[in-house]
XYZ file of C-alpha atoms in Angstrom:
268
model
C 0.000 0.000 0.000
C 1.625 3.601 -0.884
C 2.036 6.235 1.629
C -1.455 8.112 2.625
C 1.054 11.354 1.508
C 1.106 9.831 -2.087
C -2.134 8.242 -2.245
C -4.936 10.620 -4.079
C -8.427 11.694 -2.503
C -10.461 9.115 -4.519
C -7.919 6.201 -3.789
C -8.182 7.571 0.184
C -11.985 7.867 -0.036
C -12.027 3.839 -1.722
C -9.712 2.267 0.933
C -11.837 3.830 3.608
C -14.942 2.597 2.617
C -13.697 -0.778 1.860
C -12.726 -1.012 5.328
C -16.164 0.492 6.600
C -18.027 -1.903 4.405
C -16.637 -4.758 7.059
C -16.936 -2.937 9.827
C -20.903 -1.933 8.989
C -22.383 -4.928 7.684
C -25.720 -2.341 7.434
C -24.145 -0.390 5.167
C -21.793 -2.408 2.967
C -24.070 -2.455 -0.480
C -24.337 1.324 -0.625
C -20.599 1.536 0.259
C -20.107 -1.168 -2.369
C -21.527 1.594 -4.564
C -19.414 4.073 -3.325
C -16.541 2.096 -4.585
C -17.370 2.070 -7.999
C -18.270 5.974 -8.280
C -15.181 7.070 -6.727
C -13.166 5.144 -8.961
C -14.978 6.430 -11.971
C -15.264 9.818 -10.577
C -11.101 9.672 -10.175
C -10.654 8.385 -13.701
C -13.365 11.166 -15.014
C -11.401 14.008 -13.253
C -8.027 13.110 -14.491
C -9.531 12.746 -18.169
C -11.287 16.710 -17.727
C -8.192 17.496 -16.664
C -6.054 16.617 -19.916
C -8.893 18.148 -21.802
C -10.224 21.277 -20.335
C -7.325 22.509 -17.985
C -6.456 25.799 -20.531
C -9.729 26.709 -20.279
C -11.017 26.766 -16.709
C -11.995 29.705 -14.385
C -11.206 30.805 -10.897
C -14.570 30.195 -9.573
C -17.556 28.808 -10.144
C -19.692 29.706 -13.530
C -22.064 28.244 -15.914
C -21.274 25.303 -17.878
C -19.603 26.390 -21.387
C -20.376 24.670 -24.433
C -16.741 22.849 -24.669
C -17.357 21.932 -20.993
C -20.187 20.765 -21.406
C -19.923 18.647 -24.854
C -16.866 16.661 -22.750
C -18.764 16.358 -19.787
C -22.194 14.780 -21.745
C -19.825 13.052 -23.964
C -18.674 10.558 -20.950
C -22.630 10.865 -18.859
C -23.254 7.155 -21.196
C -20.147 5.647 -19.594
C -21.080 6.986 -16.048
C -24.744 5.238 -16.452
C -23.398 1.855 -18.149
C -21.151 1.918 -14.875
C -24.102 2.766 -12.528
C -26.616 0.251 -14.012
C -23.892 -2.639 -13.975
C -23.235 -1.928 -10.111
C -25.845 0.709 -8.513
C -29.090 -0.575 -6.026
C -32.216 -1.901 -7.746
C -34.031 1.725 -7.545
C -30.992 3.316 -8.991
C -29.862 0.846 -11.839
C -33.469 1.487 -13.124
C -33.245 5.323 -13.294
C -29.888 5.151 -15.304
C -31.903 2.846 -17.764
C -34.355 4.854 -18.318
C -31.601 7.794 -18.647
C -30.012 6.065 -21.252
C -32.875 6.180 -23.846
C -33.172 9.540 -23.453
C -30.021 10.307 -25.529
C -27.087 13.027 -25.583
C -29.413 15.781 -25.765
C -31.442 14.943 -23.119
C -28.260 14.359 -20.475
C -26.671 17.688 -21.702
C -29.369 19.680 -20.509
C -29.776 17.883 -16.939
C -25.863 18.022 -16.547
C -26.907 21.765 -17.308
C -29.256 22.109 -14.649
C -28.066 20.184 -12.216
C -24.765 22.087 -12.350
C -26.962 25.569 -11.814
C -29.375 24.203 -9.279
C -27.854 24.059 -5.744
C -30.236 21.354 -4.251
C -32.223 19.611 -6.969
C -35.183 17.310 -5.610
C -35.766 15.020 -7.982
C -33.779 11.549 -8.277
C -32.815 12.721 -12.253
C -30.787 15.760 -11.184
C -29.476 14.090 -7.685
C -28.095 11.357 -10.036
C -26.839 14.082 -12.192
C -24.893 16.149 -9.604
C -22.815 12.669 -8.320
C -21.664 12.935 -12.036
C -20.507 16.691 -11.751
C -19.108 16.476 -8.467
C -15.223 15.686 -9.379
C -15.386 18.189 -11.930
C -17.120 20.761 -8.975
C -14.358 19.471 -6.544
C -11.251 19.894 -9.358
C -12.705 23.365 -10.031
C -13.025 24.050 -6.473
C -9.121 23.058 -5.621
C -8.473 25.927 -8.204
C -10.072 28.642 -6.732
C -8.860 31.367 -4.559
C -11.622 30.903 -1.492
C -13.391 33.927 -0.307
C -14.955 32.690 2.993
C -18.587 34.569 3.672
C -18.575 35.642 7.276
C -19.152 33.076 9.922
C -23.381 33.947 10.154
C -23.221 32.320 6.867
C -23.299 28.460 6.262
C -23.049 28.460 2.507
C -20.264 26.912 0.794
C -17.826 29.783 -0.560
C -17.588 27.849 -3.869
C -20.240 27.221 -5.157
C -22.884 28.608 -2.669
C -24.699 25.240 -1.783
C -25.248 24.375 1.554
C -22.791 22.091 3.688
C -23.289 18.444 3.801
C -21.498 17.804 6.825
C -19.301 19.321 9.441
C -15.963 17.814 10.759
C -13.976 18.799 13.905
C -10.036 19.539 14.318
C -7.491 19.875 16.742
C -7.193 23.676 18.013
C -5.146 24.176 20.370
C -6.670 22.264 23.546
C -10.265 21.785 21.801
C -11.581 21.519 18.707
C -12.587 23.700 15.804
C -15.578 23.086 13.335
C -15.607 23.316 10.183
C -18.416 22.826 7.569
C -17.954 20.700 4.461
C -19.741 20.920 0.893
C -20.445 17.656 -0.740
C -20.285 18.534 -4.119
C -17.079 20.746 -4.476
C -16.001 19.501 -1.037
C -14.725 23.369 -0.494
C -14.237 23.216 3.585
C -15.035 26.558 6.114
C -14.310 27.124 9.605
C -18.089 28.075 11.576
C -18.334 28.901 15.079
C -19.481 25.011 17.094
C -22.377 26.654 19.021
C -24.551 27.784 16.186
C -27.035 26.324 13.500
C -25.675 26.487 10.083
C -29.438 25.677 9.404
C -30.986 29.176 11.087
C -28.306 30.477 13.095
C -29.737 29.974 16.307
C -27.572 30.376 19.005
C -29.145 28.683 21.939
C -27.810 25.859 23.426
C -30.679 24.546 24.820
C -32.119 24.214 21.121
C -29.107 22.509 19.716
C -29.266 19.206 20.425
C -26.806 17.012 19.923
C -26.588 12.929 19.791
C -23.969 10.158 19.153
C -24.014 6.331 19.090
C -21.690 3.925 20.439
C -21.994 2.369 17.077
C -20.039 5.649 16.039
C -18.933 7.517 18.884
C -16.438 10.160 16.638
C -19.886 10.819 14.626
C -22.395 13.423 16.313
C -25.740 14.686 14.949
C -26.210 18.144 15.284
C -29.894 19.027 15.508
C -31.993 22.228 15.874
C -35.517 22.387 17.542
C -35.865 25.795 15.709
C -35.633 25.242 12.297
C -35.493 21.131 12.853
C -32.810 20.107 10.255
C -29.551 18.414 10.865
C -26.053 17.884 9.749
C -23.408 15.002 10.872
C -20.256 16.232 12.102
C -17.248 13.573 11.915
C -14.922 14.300 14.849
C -11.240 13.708 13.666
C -9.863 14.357 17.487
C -11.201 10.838 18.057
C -10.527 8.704 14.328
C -8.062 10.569 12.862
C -8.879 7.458 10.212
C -12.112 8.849 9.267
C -12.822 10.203 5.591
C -15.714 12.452 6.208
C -17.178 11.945 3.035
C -17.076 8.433 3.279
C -17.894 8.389 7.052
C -20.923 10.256 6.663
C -22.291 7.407 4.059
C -21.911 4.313 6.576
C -23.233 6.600 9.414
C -26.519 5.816 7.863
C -28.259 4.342 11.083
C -27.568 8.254 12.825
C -29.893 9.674 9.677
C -32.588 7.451 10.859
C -32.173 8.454 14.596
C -32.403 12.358 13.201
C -35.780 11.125 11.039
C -37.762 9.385 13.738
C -37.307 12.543 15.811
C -38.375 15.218 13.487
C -35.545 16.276 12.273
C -34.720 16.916 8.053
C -31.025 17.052 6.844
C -29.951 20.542 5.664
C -28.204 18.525 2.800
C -28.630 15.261 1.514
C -24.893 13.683 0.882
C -23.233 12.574 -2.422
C -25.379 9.700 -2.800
C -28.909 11.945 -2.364
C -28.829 9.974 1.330
């Protein structure tokens, strides 16, 4: 195995969840899954990158029409992939994507690249697709972080998926995490990136022994949620895959009223 230094995200991201998928018998098809997107997603970013690196932006903009004719040009490859190896419910959407043709995919790799929380499964399915190209345009970027009221990504201006906490000092800080371009900003602990309520007595909080470096943050204001993955306690943990097997915390947060602020890579 090479060195975690020399080791990419995507090849960081696979080796965690194969060793999740053991550990969390629960959650080892959708982390199967995982697998297989985040090795296509690696081999999809490097080929963007040989292709479209002279022409990218600082920041975050509209889809061009060269971006986009190289993006929808590899969509059929990305559903051939996700029918072969995707959940029952999920291998039939990307069949019925695939008669739909080029045109069809261009314009919902359009949208979902503009719309910062689609709804329906089409556009969810759509944005897994984007996401490496979101993250490779993200690394790019000079960050401008909003102020710390705000918990909307500095990128591209969707809302977190997940929080993690670091070593500061003789605590912890807490940061907020975007799932699509995975851009990452510090936000005071004591706050909900939901409403901004400040109240502790509002923000509840709740952690399994099944995971005990995983909390859900809750609000009984605005009643979402977000996960935060604690790395003063795993310093293993890949948030993004973390948050995935975590999956028995999202029911926890359902049966007591509470809605995520963002669903994760995998529309979960």
């Amino acid at each position: 195995m090479p060195p975690a230094t020399s080791r990419s995200p995507w090849q960081r991201r696979i080796q965690r969840a194969q060793e999740l998928s053991s550990q969390y018998p629960a959650a080892s098809e959708i982390l199967a899954f995982y697998i297989y997107i985040a090795g296509f997603q690696e081999n999809l970013q490097g080929g963007l990158r040989q292709v479209l690196d002279a022409r990218l932006s600082s920041g975050y903009c509209e889809l061009g029409a060269r971006e986009l004719s190289e993006l929808s040009s590899r969509f059929g490859s990305f559903l051939s992939m996700t029918e072969k190896h995707a959940p029952a419910p999920l291998a039939e959407l990307t069949f019925q994507l695939r008669a739909y043709g080029t045109a069809f995919w261009s314009e919902l790799l359009r949208s979902a690249w503009s719309i910062s929380s689609p709804s329906d499964p089409q556009g969810l399915f759509a944005q897994i697709f984007l996401q490496p190209y979101a993250e490779w345009l993200r690394s790019r970027a000079s960050l401008q972080p909003f102020p710390h009221a705000y918990a909307i990504c500095p990128f591209c201006q969707r809302k977190p998926g997940f929080g993690v906490l670091r070593q500061m000092g003789d605590g912890a800080a807490r940061s907020l995490v975007c799932s699509f371009c995975m851009a990452e900003w510090e936000f005071r602990r004591i706050v909900c990136p939901g409403c901004g309520e400040e109240n502790d007595k509002r923000l509840a909080v709740f952690s399994a022994d099944e995971f005990p470096y995983i909390r859900v943050e809750g609000c009984d204001s605005c009643k979402t949620y977000l996960k935060t993955i604690d790395l003063t306690k795993d310093g293993y943990a890949e948030p993004v895959v973390d948050e995935l097997a975590s999956a028995p915390l999202d029911l926890w947060a359902r049966e007591h009223g509470y809605a995520k602020l963002r669903s994760n890579l995998l529309g979960l």
